[in-house]
mmCIF file of C-alpha atoms and ligand atoms in Angstrom:
data_model
loop_
_atom_site.group_PDB
_atom_site.id
_atom_site.type_symbol
_atom_site.label_atom_id
_atom_site.label_comp_id
_atom_site.label_asym_id
_atom_site.label_seq_id
_atom_site.Cartn_x
_atom_site.Cartn_y
_atom_site.Cartn_z
ATOM 1 C CA MET A 1 1.956 -33.489 4.058
ATOM 2 C CA LEU A 2 4.286 -30.552 3.494
ATOM 3 C CA LYS A 3 6.213 -29.377 6.537
ATOM 4 C CA ILE A 4 6.921 -25.678 6.762
ATOM 5 C CA GLY A 5 9.293 -24.406 9.438
ATOM 6 C CA ILE A 6 8.901 -20.966 11.004
ATOM 7 C CA LEU A 7 11.955 -19.439 12.599
ATOM 8 C CA ALA A 8 10.628 -18.969 16.123
ATOM 9 C CA LEU A 9 13.333 -17.072 17.973
ATOM 10 C CA GLN A 10 11.389 -13.827 18.122
ATOM 11 C CA GLY A 11 8.617 -11.960 16.306
ATOM 12 C CA ALA A 12 5.335 -12.758 14.565
ATOM 13 C CA VAL A 13 5.405 -16.562 14.683
ATOM 14 C CA ARG A 14 1.942 -17.696 15.762
ATOM 15 C CA GLU A 15 0.164 -15.877 12.938
ATOM 16 C CA HIS A 16 2.260 -17.668 10.326
ATOM 17 C CA ILE A 17 1.571 -21.018 11.981
ATOM 18 C CA ARG A 18 -2.167 -20.329 11.823
ATOM 19 C CA GLN A 19 -2.079 -19.466 8.098
ATOM 20 C CA ILE A 20 0.100 -22.461 7.233
ATOM 21 C CA GLU A 21 -2.166 -24.883 9.116
ATOM 22 C CA GLU A 22 -5.287 -23.363 7.602
ATOM 23 C CA LEU A 23 -3.781 -24.059 4.187
ATOM 24 C CA GLY A 24 -3.417 -27.731 5.063
ATOM 25 C CA CYS A 25 0.307 -27.968 5.810
ATOM 26 C CA GLU A 26 2.199 -28.877 8.946
ATOM 27 C CA ALA A 27 3.853 -25.914 10.707
ATOM 28 C CA ILE A 28 6.977 -26.468 12.788
ATOM 29 C CA SER A 29 8.507 -23.863 15.120
ATOM 30 C CA VAL A 30 12.235 -23.708 14.485
ATOM 31 C CA LYS A 31 14.301 -22.939 17.580
ATOM 32 C CA SER A 32 17.258 -25.206 17.093
ATOM 33 C CA VAL A 33 19.242 -26.914 14.353
ATOM 34 C CA GLU A 34 17.327 -30.195 14.912
ATOM 35 C CA ASP A 35 14.066 -28.439 14.066
ATOM 36 C CA LEU A 36 15.345 -27.779 10.540
ATOM 37 C CA LYS A 37 15.420 -31.494 9.792
ATOM 38 C CA ASP A 38 12.823 -32.650 7.241
ATOM 39 C CA ILE A 39 11.264 -29.265 6.567
ATOM 40 C CA ASN A 40 10.215 -28.507 2.981
ATOM 41 C CA GLY A 41 10.212 -24.720 3.346
ATOM 42 C CA LEU A 42 11.173 -22.051 5.878
ATOM 43 C CA VAL A 43 9.449 -18.812 6.906
ATOM 44 C CA LEU A 44 11.551 -16.032 8.425
ATOM 45 C CA PRO A 45 9.040 -13.838 10.265
ATOM 46 C CA GLY A 46 8.911 -10.135 11.079
ATOM 47 C CA GLY A 47 10.285 -8.788 14.325
ATOM 48 C CA GLU A 48 13.579 -7.058 14.895
ATOM 49 C CA SER A 49 16.309 -8.159 12.510
ATOM 50 C CA THR A 50 19.233 -7.209 14.760
ATOM 51 C CA THR A 51 17.759 -9.188 17.669
ATOM 52 C CA MET A 52 17.015 -12.136 15.420
ATOM 53 C CA ARG A 53 20.574 -12.054 14.116
ATOM 54 C CA LYS A 54 21.953 -12.255 17.664
ATOM 55 C CA LEU A 55 19.703 -15.217 18.396
ATOM 56 C CA LEU A 56 20.633 -16.930 15.112
ATOM 57 C CA ASP A 57 24.267 -16.705 16.206
ATOM 58 C CA ARG A 58 23.544 -17.820 19.753
ATOM 59 C CA TYR A 59 21.669 -20.932 18.612
ATOM 60 C CA GLY A 60 24.106 -21.707 15.805
ATOM 61 C CA LEU A 61 21.425 -21.453 13.138
ATOM 62 C CA LEU A 62 23.033 -19.167 10.579
ATOM 63 C CA GLU A 63 25.137 -21.752 8.736
ATOM 64 C CA PRO A 64 22.554 -24.567 8.924
ATOM 65 C CA ILE A 65 19.962 -22.235 7.341
ATOM 66 C CA ARG A 66 22.441 -21.295 4.605
ATOM 67 C CA ALA A 67 23.091 -25.005 4.010
ATOM 68 C CA LEU A 68 19.354 -25.568 3.663
ATOM 69 C CA ALA A 69 19.197 -22.764 1.099
ATOM 70 C CA ASP A 70 22.038 -24.446 -0.801
ATOM 71 C CA LYS A 71 19.870 -27.533 -1.059
ATOM 72 C CA GLY A 72 17.188 -25.418 -2.743
ATOM 73 C CA ILE A 73 14.705 -25.278 0.136
ATOM 74 C CA PRO A 74 12.271 -22.363 -0.470
ATOM 75 C CA MET A 75 12.415 -19.513 2.054
ATOM 76 C CA PHE A 76 9.945 -16.715 2.700
ATOM 77 C CA GLY A 77 11.099 -13.633 4.597
ATOM 78 C CA THR A 78 8.565 -11.097 5.836
ATOM 79 C CA CYS A 79 9.696 -7.674 7.046
ATOM 80 C CA ALA A 80 12.654 -8.369 9.380
ATOM 81 C CA GLY A 81 12.807 -11.775 7.655
ATOM 82 C CA LEU A 82 13.398 -10.012 4.327
ATOM 83 C CA ILE A 83 16.288 -8.131 5.965
ATOM 84 C CA LEU A 84 17.729 -11.471 7.124
ATOM 85 C CA LEU A 85 17.514 -12.860 3.570
ATOM 86 C CA ALA A 86 19.032 -9.866 1.742
ATOM 87 C CA LYS A 87 22.555 -9.958 0.342
ATOM 88 C CA GLU A 88 23.012 -6.297 1.189
ATOM 89 C CA ILE A 89 21.585 -3.942 3.826
ATOM 90 C CA VAL A 90 21.964 -0.189 3.319
ATOM 91 C CA GLY A 91 24.320 1.214 5.959
ATOM 92 C CA TYR A 92 25.711 -2.175 7.047
ATOM 93 C CA ASP A 93 29.004 -3.760 6.045
ATOM 94 C CA THR A 94 27.815 -7.341 6.144
ATOM 95 C CA PRO A 95 24.465 -9.064 5.579
ATOM 96 C CA HIS A 96 22.821 -11.619 7.884
ATOM 97 C CA LEU A 97 21.969 -14.755 5.897
ATOM 98 C CA GLY A 98 22.881 -12.974 2.657
ATOM 99 C CA LEU A 99 20.944 -15.274 0.345
ATOM 100 C CA MET A 100 18.660 -13.191 -1.873
ATOM 101 C CA GLU A 101 20.053 -10.882 -4.549
ATOM 102 C CA VAL A 102 18.439 -7.706 -3.181
ATOM 103 C CA VAL A 103 19.578 -4.565 -1.411
ATOM 104 C CA VAL A 104 17.223 -3.562 1.404
ATOM 105 C CA GLU A 105 16.875 -0.452 3.470
ATOM 106 C CA ARG A 106 15.484 -0.699 6.984
ATOM 107 C CA ASN A 107 12.651 1.403 8.416
ATOM 108 C CA SER A 108 12.036 3.082 5.101
ATOM 109 C CA PHE A 109 8.380 4.014 5.422
ATOM 110 C CA GLY A 110 8.482 6.597 8.187
ATOM 111 C CA ARG A 111 9.476 6.793 11.811
ATOM 112 C CA GLN A 112 9.694 4.205 14.566
ATOM 113 C CA VAL A 113 6.024 4.322 15.510
ATOM 114 C CA ASP A 114 4.720 4.221 11.977
ATOM 115 C CA SER A 115 2.528 1.432 10.807
ATOM 116 C CA PHE A 116 -0.160 1.480 8.146
ATOM 117 C CA GLU A 117 -2.284 -0.785 6.010
ATOM 118 C CA VAL A 118 -2.847 -0.582 2.272
ATOM 119 C CA GLU A 119 -4.263 -2.833 -0.427
ATOM 120 C CA LEU A 120 -1.857 -4.022 -3.066
ATOM 121 C CA SER A 121 -2.148 -5.459 -6.496
ATOM 122 C CA ILE A 122 0.364 -8.296 -6.656
ATOM 123 C CA HIS A 123 1.644 -9.726 -9.889
ATOM 124 C CA GLY A 124 0.642 -13.364 -10.267
ATOM 125 C CA ILE A 125 -1.105 -13.439 -6.885
ATOM 126 C CA GLY A 126 -4.106 -11.094 -7.019
ATOM 127 C CA GLU A 127 -5.761 -7.743 -6.472
ATOM 128 C CA ASP A 128 -6.753 -5.887 -3.300
ATOM 129 C CA ILE A 129 -4.419 -7.821 -1.043
ATOM 130 C CA PRO A 130 -4.208 -6.207 2.395
ATOM 131 C CA ALA A 131 -0.679 -5.387 3.488
ATOM 132 C CA VAL A 132 0.281 -4.276 7.010
ATOM 133 C CA PHE A 133 3.517 -2.307 7.154
ATOM 134 C CA ILE A 134 5.266 -1.988 10.535
ATOM 135 C CA ARG A 135 8.557 -0.093 10.488
ATOM 136 C CA ALA A 136 9.009 -1.863 7.199
ATOM 137 C CA PRO A 137 12.063 -2.180 5.001
ATOM 138 C CA HIS A 138 11.876 -1.911 1.207
ATOM 139 C CA ILE A 139 13.932 -3.316 -1.636
ATOM 140 C CA VAL A 140 16.151 -0.581 -3.041
ATOM 141 C CA ASP A 141 17.747 -2.638 -5.762
ATOM 142 C CA ALA A 142 17.323 -6.140 -7.123
ATOM 143 C CA GLY A 143 19.441 -8.527 -9.191
ATOM 144 C CA GLU A 144 18.458 -9.421 -12.742
ATOM 145 C CA ASN A 145 16.897 -12.725 -11.730
ATOM 146 C CA VAL A 146 14.632 -11.103 -9.184
ATOM 147 C CA GLU A 147 10.997 -10.862 -10.189
ATOM 148 C CA ILE A 148 9.278 -7.754 -8.825
ATOM 149 C CA LEU A 149 5.818 -8.771 -7.622
ATOM 150 C CA ALA A 150 4.555 -5.589 -5.951
ATOM 151 C CA LYS A 151 5.394 -1.973 -5.323
ATOM 152 C CA HIS A 152 4.038 0.614 -2.929
ATOM 153 C CA GLU A 153 4.818 4.297 -3.466
ATOM 154 C CA GLU A 154 7.224 3.303 -6.253
ATOM 155 C CA ARG A 155 9.153 1.106 -3.838
ATOM 156 C CA ILE A 156 9.558 -2.628 -4.258
ATOM 157 C CA VAL A 157 7.760 -4.412 -1.433
ATOM 158 C CA LEU A 158 7.430 -7.995 -2.683
ATOM 159 C CA ALA A 159 9.855 -9.906 -4.872
ATOM 160 C CA ARG A 160 10.901 -13.431 -5.761
ATOM 161 C CA GLU A 161 14.229 -14.853 -6.782
ATOM 162 C CA GLY A 162 13.799 -18.549 -7.547
ATOM 163 C CA GLN A 163 13.470 -20.259 -4.170
ATOM 164 C CA PHE A 164 13.358 -16.966 -2.213
ATOM 165 C CA LEU A 165 10.299 -14.812 -1.568
ATOM 166 C CA GLY A 166 10.873 -11.496 0.218
ATOM 167 C CA CYS A 167 8.165 -9.214 1.515
ATOM 168 C CA SER A 168 8.361 -5.786 3.221
ATOM 169 C CA PHE A 169 5.070 -6.114 5.035
ATOM 170 C CA HIS A 170 3.197 -8.615 7.241
ATOM 171 C CA PRO A 171 0.785 -10.769 5.194
ATOM 172 C CA GLU A 172 0.212 -13.014 8.226
ATOM 173 C CA LEU A 173 -1.492 -10.241 10.210
ATOM 174 C CA THR A 174 -4.535 -10.275 7.928
ATOM 175 C CA GLU A 175 -7.170 -12.870 7.110
ATOM 176 C CA ASP A 176 -5.980 -12.963 3.503
ATOM 177 C CA SER A 177 -3.689 -15.929 2.982
ATOM 178 C CA ARG A 178 -3.050 -15.610 -0.769
ATOM 179 C CA ILE A 179 0.638 -14.740 -0.334
ATOM 180 C CA MET A 180 1.233 -17.721 1.964
ATOM 181 C CA LYS A 181 -0.650 -19.872 -0.537
ATOM 182 C CA TYR A 182 1.753 -18.664 -3.239
ATOM 183 C CA PHE A 183 4.728 -19.588 -1.029
ATOM 184 C CA ILE A 184 3.281 -23.023 -0.297
ATOM 185 C CA GLN A 185 2.914 -23.525 -4.048
ATOM 186 C CA MET A 186 6.628 -22.673 -4.417
ATOM 187 C CA VAL A 187 7.385 -25.295 -1.749
ATOM 188 C CA ARG A 188 5.130 -27.849 -3.414
ATOM 189 C CA GLU A 189 6.755 -27.366 -6.823
ATOM 190 C CA ASN A 190 10.228 -27.650 -5.300
ATOM 191 C CA THR A 191 9.310 -30.809 -3.383
ATOM 192 C CA THR A 192 7.949 -32.357 -6.556
ATOM 193 C CA VAL A 193 11.250 -31.645 -8.315
ATOM 194 C CA LEU A 194 13.240 -33.203 -5.456
ATOM 195 C CA SER A 195 11.178 -36.384 -5.375
ATOM 196 C CA HIS A 196 11.716 -37.139 -9.100
HETATM 197 N N1 LIG B 201 12.283 -2.503 11.616
HETATM 198 C C1 LIG B 201 12.512 -3.900 11.810
HETATM 199 C C2 LIG B 201 13.953 -4.273 11.471
HETATM 200 O O1 LIG B 201 14.661 -3.508 10.915
HETATM 201 C C3 LIG B 201 11.568 -4.734 10.980
HETATM 202 C C4 LIG B 201 10.168 -4.514 11.442
HETATM 203 C C5 LIG B 201 9.252 -5.678 11.267
HETATM 204 O O2 LIG B 201 9.666 -6.816 11.073
HETATM 205 N N2 LIG B 201 7.987 -5.405 11.416
HETATM 206 O O3 LIG B 201 14.366 -5.347 11.758
#
């Protein structure tokens, strides 16, 4: 059975666990370096990226997660998780994990209190996919190997670069698990490659 870790320092963790289990995989809350052992994929949830960064430093998780990425382990960042993954953040000198070839801008769909839901058509995943945006970032610019999967208001909100999937919104807050299913497929394909 595939084991998917969810970074569980802060933020929307339980909802991801529910979707992962419903799709027939094992979900593991990651709170320490030991929890990263044996996972086949990692979800970086939404929350507050600056808080998560502090906790990543406090628990010594930054480098171990980068090492996991070096091994090719697929990673899925939603909202604040996308900010953690990005190589560049508008207005900041340094990134957090700095793994995915995208530039992101924080809080780019309105003011602090703003949240909204729309339905998106997502390349290779499906139509009418509900997307909940909560003080969401968007992808301002993407490297040439980044595949743009969805846009909202002309802004990139879902993209993939090889092992990395980055999403502006919260797919886990809806009953529609097609995006998680897509990520699990990425994990499955990667695991198949590793075991040959
Ligand atoms: N605004 C948050 C940040 O910049 C992200 C919000 C979210 O994850 N829902 O970290």
